[in-house]
Tab-separated table of C-alpha atoms and ligand atoms in Angstrom:
chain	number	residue	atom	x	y	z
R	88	UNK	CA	-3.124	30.576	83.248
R	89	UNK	CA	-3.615	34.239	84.487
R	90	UNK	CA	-1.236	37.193	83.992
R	91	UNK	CA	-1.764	40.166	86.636
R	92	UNK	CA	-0.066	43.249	87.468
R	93	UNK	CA	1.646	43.466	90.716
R	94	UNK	CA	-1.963	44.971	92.783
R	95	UNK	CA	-3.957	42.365	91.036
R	96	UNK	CA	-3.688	40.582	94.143
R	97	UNK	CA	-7.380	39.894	94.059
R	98	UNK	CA	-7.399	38.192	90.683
R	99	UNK	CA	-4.897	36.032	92.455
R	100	UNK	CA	-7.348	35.039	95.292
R	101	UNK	CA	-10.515	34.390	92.913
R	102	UNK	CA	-8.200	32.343	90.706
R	103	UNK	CA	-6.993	30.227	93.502
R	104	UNK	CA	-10.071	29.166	94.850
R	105	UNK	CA	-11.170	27.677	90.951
R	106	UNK	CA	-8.366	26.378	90.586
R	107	UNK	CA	-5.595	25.365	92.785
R	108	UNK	CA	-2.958	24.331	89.736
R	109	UNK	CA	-3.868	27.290	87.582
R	110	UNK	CA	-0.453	29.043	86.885
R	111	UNK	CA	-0.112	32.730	87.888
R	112	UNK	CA	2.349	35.251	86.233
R	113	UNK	CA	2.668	38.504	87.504
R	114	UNK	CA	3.865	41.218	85.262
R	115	UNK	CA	6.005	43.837	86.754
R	116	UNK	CA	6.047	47.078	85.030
R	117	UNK	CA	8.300	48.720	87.638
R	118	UNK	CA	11.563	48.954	89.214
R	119	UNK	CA	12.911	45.432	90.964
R	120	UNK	CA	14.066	47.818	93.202
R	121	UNK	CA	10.387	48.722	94.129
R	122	UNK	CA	9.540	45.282	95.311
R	123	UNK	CA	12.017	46.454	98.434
R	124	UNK	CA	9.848	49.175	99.520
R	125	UNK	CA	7.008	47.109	99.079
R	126	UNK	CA	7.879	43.538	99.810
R	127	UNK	CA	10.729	44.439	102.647
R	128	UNK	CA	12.827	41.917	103.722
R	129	UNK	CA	12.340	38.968	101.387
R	130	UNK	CA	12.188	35.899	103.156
R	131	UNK	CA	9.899	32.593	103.465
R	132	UNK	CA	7.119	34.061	105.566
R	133	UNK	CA	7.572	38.091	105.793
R	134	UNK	CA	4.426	38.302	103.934
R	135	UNK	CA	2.438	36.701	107.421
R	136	UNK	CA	4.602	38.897	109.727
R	137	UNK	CA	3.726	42.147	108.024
R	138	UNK	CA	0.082	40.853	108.196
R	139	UNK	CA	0.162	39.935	111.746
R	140	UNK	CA	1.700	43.054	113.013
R	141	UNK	CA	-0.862	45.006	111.022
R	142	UNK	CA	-3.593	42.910	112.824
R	143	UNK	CA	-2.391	42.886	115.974
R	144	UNK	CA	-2.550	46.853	115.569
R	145	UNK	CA	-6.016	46.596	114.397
R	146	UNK	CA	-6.912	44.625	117.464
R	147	UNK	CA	-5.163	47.058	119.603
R	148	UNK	CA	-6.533	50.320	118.203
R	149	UNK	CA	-10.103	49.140	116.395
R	150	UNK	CA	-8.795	50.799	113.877
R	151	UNK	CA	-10.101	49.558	110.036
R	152	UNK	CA	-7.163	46.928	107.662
R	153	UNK	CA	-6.668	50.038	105.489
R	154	UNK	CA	-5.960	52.878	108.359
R	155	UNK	CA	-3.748	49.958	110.552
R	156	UNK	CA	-1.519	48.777	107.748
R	157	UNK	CA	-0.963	52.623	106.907
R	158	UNK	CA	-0.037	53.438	110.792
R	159	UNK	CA	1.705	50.355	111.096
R	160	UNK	CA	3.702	50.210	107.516
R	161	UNK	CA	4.000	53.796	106.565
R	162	UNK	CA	6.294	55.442	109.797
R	163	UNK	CA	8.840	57.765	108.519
R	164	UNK	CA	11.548	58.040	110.938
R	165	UNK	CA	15.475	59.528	111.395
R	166	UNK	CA	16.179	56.157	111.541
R	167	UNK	CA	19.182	55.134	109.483
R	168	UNK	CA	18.226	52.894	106.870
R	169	UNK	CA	20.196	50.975	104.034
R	170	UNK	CA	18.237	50.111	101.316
R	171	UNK	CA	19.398	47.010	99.230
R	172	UNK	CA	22.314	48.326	97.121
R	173	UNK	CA	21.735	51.570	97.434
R	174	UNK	CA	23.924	54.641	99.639
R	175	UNK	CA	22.231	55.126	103.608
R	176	UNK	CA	19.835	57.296	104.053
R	177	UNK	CA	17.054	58.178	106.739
R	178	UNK	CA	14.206	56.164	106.585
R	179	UNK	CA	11.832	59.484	105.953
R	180	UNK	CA	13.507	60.383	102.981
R	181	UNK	CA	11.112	57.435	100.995
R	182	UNK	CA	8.674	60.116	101.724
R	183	UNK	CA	10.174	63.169	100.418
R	184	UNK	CA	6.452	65.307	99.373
R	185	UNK	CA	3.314	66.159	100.679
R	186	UNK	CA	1.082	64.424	98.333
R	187	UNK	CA	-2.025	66.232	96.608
R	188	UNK	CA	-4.201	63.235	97.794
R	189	UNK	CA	-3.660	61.233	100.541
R	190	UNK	CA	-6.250	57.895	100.911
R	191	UNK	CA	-4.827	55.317	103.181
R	192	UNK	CA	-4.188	52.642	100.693
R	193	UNK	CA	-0.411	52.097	100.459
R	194	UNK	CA	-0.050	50.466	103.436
R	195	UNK	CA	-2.758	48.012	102.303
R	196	UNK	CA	-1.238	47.687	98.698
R	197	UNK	CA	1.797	46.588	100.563
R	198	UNK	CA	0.444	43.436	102.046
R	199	UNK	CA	-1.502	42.371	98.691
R	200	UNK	CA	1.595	42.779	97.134
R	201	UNK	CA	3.469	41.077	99.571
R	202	UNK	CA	1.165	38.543	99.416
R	203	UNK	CA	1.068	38.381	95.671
R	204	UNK	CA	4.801	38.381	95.427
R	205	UNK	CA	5.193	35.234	97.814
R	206	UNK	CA	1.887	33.392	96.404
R	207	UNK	CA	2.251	33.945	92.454
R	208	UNK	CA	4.453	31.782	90.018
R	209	UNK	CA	6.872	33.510	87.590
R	210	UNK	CA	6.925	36.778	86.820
R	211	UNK	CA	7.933	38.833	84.235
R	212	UNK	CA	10.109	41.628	84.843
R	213	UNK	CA	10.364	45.048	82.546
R	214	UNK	CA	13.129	46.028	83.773
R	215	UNK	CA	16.603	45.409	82.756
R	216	UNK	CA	19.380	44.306	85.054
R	217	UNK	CA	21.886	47.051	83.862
R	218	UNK	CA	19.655	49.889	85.487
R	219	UNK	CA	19.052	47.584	88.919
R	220	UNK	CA	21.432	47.588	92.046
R	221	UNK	CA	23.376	43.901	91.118
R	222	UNK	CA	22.417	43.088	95.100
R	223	UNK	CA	18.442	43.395	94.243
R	224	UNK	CA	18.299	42.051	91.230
R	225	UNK	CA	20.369	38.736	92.914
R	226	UNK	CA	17.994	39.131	96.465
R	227	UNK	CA	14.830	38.726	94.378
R	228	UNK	CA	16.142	35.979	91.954
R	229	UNK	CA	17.332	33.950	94.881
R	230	UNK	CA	13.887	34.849	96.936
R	231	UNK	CA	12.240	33.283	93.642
R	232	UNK	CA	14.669	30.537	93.614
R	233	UNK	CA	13.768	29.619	96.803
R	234	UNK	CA	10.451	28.243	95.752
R	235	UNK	CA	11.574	27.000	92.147
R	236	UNK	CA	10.202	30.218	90.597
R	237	UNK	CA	11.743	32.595	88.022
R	238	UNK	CA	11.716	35.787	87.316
R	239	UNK	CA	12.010	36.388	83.822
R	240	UNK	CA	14.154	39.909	83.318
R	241	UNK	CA	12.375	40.242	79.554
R	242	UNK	CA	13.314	44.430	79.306
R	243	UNK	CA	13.493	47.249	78.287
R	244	UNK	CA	9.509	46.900	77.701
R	245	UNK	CA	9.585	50.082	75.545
R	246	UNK	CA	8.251	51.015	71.691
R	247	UNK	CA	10.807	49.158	69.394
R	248	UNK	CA	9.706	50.716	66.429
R	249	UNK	CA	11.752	53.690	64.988
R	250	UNK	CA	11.047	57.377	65.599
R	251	UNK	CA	9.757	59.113	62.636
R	252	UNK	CA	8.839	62.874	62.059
R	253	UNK	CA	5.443	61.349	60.457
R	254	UNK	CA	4.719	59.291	63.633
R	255	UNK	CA	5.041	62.656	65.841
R	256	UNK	CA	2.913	64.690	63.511
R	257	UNK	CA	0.489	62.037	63.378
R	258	UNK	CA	-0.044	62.252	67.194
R	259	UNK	CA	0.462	65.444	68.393
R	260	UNK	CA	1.333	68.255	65.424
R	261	UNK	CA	1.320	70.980	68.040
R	262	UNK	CA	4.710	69.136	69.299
R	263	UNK	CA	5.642	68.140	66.599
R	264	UNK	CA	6.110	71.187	64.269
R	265	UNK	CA	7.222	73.316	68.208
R	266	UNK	CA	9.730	70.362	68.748
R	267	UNK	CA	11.068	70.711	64.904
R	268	UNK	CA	11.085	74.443	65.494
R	269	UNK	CA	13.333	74.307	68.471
R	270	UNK	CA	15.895	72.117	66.688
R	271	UNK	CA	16.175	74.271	63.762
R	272	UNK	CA	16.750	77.503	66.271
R	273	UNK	CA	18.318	76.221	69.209
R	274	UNK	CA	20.416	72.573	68.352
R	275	UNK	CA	20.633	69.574	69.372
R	276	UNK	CA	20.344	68.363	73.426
R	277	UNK	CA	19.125	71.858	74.139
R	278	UNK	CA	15.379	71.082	75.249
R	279	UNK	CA	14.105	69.643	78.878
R	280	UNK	CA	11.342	68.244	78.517
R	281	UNK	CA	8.848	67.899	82.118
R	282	UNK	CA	6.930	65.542	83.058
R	283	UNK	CA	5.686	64.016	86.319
R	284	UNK	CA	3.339	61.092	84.772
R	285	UNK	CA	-0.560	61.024	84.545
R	286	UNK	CA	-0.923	61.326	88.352
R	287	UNK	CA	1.795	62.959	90.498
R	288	UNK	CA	1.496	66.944	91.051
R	289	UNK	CA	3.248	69.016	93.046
R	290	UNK	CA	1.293	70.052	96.731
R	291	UNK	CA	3.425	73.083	96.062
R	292	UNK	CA	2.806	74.139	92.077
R	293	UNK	CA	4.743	77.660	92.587
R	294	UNK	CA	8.011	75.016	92.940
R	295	UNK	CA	7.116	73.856	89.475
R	296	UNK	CA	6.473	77.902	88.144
R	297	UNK	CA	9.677	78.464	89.376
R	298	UNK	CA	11.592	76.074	87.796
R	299	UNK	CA	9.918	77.313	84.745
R	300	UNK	CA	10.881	80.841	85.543
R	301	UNK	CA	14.549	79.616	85.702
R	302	UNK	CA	13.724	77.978	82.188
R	303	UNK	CA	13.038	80.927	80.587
R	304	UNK	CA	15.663	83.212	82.284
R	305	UNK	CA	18.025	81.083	81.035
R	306	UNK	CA	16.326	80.867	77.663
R	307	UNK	CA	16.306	77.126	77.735
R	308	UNK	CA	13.593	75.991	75.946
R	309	UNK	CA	11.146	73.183	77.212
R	310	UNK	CA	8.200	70.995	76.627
R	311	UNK	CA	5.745	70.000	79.866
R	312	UNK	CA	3.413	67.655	79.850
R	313	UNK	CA	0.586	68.424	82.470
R	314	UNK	CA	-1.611	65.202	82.191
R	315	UNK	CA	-2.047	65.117	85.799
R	316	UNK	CA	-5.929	66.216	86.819
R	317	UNK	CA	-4.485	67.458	89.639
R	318	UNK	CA	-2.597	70.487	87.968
R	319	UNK	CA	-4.654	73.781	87.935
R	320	UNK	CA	-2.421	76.098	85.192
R	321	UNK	CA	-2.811	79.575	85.941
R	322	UNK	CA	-3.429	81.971	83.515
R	323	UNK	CA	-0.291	83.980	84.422
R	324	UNK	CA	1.878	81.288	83.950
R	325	UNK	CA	0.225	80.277	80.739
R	326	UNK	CA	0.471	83.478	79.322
R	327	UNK	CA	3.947	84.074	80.125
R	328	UNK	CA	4.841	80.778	78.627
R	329	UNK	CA	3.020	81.209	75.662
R	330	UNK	CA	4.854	84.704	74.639
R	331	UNK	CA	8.266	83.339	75.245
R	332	UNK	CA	7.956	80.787	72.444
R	333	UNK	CA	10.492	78.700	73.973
R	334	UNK	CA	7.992	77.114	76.227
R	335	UNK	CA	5.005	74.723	75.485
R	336	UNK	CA	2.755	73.585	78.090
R	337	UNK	CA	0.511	70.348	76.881
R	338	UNK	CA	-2.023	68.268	78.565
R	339	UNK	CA	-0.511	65.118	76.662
R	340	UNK	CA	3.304	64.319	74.834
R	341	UNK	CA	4.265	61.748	72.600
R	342	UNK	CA	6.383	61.403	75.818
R	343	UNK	CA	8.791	58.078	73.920
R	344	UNK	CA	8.768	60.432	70.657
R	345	UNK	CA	10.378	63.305	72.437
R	346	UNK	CA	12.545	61.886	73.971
R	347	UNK	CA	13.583	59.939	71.049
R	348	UNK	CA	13.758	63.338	69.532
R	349	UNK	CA	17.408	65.248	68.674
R	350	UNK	CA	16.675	68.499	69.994
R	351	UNK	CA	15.485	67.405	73.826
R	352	UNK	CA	18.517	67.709	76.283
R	353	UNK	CA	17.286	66.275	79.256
R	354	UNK	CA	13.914	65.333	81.447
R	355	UNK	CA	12.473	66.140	84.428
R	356	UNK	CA	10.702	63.438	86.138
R	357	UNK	CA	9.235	62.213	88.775
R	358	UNK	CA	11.221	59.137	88.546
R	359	UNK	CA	8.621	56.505	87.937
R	360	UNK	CA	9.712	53.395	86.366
R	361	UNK	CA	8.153	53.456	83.149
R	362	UNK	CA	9.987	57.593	82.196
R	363	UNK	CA	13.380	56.002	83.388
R	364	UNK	CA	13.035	52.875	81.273
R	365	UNK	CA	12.201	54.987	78.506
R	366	UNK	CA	14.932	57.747	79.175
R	367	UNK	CA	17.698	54.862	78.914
R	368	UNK	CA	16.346	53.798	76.034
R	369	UNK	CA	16.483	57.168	74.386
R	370	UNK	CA	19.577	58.200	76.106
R	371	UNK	CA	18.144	61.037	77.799
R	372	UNK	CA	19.981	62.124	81.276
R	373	UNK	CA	17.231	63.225	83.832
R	374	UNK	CA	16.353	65.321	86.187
R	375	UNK	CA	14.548	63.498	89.134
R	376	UNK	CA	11.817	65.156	91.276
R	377	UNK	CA	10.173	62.131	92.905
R	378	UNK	CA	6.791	62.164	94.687
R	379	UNK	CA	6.087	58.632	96.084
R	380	UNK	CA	6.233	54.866	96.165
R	381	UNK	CA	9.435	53.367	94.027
R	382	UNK	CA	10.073	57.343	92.989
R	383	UNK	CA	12.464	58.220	96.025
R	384	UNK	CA	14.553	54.923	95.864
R	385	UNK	CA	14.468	54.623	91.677
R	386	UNK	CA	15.976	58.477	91.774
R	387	UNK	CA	18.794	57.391	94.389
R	388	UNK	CA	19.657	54.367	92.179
R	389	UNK	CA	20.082	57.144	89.228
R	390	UNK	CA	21.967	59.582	90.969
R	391	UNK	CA	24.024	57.896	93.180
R	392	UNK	CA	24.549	54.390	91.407
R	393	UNK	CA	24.456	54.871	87.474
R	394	UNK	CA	25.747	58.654	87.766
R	395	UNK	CA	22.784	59.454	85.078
R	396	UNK	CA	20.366	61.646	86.958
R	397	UNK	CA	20.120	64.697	89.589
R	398	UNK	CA	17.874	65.268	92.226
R	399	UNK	CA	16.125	68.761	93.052
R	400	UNK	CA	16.210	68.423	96.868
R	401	UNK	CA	14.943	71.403	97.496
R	402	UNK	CA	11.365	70.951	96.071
R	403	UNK	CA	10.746	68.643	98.621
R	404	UNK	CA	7.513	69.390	100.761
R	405	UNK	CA	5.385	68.454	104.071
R	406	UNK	CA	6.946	67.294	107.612
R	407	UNK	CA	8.981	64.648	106.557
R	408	UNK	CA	10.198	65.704	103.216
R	409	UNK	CA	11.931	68.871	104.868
R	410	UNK	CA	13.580	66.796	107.279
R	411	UNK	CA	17.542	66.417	107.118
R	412	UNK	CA	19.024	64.467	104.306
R	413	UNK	CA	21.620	61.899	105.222
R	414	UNK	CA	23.801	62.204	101.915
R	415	UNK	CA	24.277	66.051	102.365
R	416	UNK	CA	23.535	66.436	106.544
R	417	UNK	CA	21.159	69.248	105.403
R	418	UNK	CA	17.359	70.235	105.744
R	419	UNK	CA	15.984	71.189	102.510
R	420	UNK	CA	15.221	74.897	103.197
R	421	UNK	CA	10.939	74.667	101.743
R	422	UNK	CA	11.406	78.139	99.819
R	423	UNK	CA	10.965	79.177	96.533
R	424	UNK	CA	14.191	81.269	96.876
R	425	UNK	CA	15.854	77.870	97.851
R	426	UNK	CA	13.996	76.165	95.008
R	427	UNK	CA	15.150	78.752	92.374
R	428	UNK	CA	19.033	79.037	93.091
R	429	UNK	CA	18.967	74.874	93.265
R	430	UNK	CA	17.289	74.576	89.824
R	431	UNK	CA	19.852	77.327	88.282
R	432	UNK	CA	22.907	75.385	90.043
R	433	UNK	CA	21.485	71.606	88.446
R	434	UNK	CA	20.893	73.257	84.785
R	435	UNK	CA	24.453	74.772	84.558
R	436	UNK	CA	25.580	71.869	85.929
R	437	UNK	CA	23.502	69.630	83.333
R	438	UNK	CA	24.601	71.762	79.833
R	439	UNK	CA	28.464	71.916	81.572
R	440	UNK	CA	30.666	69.782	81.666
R	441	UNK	CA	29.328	67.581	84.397
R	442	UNK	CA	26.377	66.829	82.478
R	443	UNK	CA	28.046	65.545	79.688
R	444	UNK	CA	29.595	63.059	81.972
R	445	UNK	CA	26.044	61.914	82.791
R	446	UNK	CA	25.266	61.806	79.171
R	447	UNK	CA	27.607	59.949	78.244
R	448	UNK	CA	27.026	57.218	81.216
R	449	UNK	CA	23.035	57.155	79.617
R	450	UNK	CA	24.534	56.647	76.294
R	451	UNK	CA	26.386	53.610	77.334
R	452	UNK	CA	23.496	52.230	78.982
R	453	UNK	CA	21.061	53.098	75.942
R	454	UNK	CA	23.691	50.968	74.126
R	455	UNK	CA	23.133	48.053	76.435
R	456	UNK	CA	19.156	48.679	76.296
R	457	UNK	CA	19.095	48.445	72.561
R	458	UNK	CA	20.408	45.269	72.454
R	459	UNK	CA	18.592	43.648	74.882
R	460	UNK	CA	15.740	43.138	71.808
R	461	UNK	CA	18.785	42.221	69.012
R	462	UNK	CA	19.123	38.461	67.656
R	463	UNK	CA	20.470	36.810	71.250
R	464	UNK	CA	19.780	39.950	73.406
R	465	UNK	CA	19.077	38.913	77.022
R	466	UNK	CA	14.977	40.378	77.137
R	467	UNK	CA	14.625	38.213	73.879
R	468	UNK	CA	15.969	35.189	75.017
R	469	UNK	CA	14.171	35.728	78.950
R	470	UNK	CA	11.099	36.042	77.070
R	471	UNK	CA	10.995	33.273	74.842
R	472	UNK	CA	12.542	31.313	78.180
R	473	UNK	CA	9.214	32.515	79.930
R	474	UNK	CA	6.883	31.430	76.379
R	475	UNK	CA	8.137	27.937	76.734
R	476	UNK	CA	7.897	27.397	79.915
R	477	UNK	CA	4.457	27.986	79.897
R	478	UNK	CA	4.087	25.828	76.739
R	479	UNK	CA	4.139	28.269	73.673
Y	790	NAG	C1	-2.737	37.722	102.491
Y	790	NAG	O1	-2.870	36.329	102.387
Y	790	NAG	C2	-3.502	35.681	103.466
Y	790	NAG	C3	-3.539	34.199	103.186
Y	790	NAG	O2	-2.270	33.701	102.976
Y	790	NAG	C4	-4.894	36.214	103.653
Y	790	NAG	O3	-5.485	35.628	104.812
Y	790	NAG	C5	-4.850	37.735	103.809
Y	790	NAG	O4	-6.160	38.260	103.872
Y	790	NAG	C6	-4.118	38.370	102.654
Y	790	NAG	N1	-3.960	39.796	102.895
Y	790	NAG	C7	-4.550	40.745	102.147
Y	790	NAG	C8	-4.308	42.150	102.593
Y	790	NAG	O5	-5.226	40.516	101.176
């Protein structure tokens, strides 16, 4: 047997070719909404389509697998597009920033995981169905079905164990005795804590000193985590941060421990599947500012769907992020002005009235995600489902 992650498509191939009964589980530590943007259409040979247009192009243009499947599969347009479960929306708002980096290698990861996704046997799921679009989450079981596979739905795949003020001291004191400090001073739900993950950065980092400058004009305290090499602090804003002693800027968080934590209010994130998953367990209402990949479509889910989440639309970036968006029939406006009276507008909105609402739609569903682990809790009994089924 082999367990991969969803680009260990090669592992797959190598596997194959030893060994054409070896079972393959894939492990999918994202959204099941994901697979959509990167599996499209599911369907008995969509993998070999995708493949064929993106050699046909190759032919055409003598271009090399990873710059054709990037031309062919990456092509933000004003088309109209409807997502699976999800509100309309134009089909260039999946790419809603300039990224930092920008190797051609999505459009490639899109046919190994095409591939993967049509070639592999089970696969285990992190997610839970309670945070999915019901239409996705019945698309992809029925794709599996097709082929008498399962997908085993064995979430929340989070840390079980119970926060303790030890626990956070023991990894990160600096946060620990800050985070304590807040509480005491400024109560419960009053901290936002920032984070975009280990690798997404803003192209634009004076959006991101903005919204910290609204921070501290509104004396809202906050935590960011900065783990991403890409993020060059400068002095200014580190100095300014550091004298308001409401702020704390850290290359690493205990990111499960704060948010676990009484005093944080609510996070921004870039919206990648493994913050969210750990936001509903904590019962933390977010803030999305997505980069990338499953990002765009995981923050409309939140906003739109669950009623859980906001978007910052106007930190979006590069040709097509400041192109219209369907749900409001506006152009994000690409200045910091813009950027500043939108972040002020979301934060009163968030400690109002309206973000209690949203609160208390996470707390329902961190409700549900705690019990998914209890005595018959659904990712219990998918997982020991998926242990005997492959004979444990
Ligand atoms: C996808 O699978 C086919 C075989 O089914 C293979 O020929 C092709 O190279 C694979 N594509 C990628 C990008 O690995």
């Amino acid at each position: 047997m082999l367990v991969v992650g969803l680009f260990g498509y090669r592992f797959l191939e190598i596997a194959r070719q030893r060994s054409r009964s070896m079972k393959i589980l894939v492990v999918l530590a994202a959204s099941m909404l994901s697979l959509e943007v990167l599996v499209e259409p599911f369907g008995a040979d969509t993998h070999r389509q995708l493949e064929r247009k993106v050699r046909q192009h190759m032919g055409k243009t003598g271009k090399s697998l990873l710059e054709a499947a990037e031309e062919v599969l990456l092509r933000p347009s004003d088309a109209i597009v409807q997502p699976l479960g999800l509100p309309a929306m134009h089909s260039h708002e999946i790419y809603p920033q300039k990224l930092v980096t920008q190797h051609p290698m999505v459009g490639y990861l899109h046919l190994t995981v095409a591939n993967l996704t049509h070639e592999c046997e089970d696969m285990i799921v992190c997610s839970m169905t309670c945070i999915e679009p019901p239409k996705v989450v019945q698309t992809l079981t029925d794709f599996f079905a097709l082929t008498s596979r399962k997908m085993h739905i064995v979430g929340p795949v989070v840390r079980l164990w119970k926060t303790t003020e030890q626990t956070m001291a023991e990894q990160s004191p600096g946060v620990a005795s800050f985070i304590d400090g807040l509480l005491q001073m400024h109560g419960r739900q009053s901290m936002v804590y920032i984070s975009f993950g280990t690798v997404f950065w803003s192209s634009q980092p004076e959006m991101v000193w903005t919204l910290l400058d609204v921070l501290l004009e509104k004396s809202i305290p906050f935590i960011m985590a900065q783990a991403s090499p890409l993020c060059q602090l400068p002095e200014h804003v580190a100095q300014k941060v550091r004298t308001s002693r409401i702020g704390l800027i850290t290359p690493w968080a205990p990111q499960q421990l704060i948010l676990e934590h009484p005093a944080t209010g609510w996070f921004v994130t870039h919206g990648g599947f493994n913050s969210i998953l750990e936001s509903v367990h904590a019962g933390v209402p977010m803030i999305c500012w997505p980069f990338a990949a499953d990002q765009p479509l995981n923050t409309v889910q939140l906003t739109e769907n669950l009623d859980i989440a906001y978007e910052l639309l106007e930190v979006r970036t590069g040709e097509p992020g400041l192109k219209p968006i369907y749900r409001t029939g506006k152009a994000p406006k690409g200045t910091l002005a813009a950027v500043r009276e939108e972040t002020r507008a979301v934060l009163d909105r968030a400690f109002g009235e309206d973000g209690a609402r949203k609160r208390g739609n996470i707390l329902k569903l961190r409700e549900v995600s705690l019990g998914m682990w209890a005595e018959r809790g659904a990712g219990r009994l998918a997982a020991e489902e998926m242990l005997s089924s492959i004979g444990l």
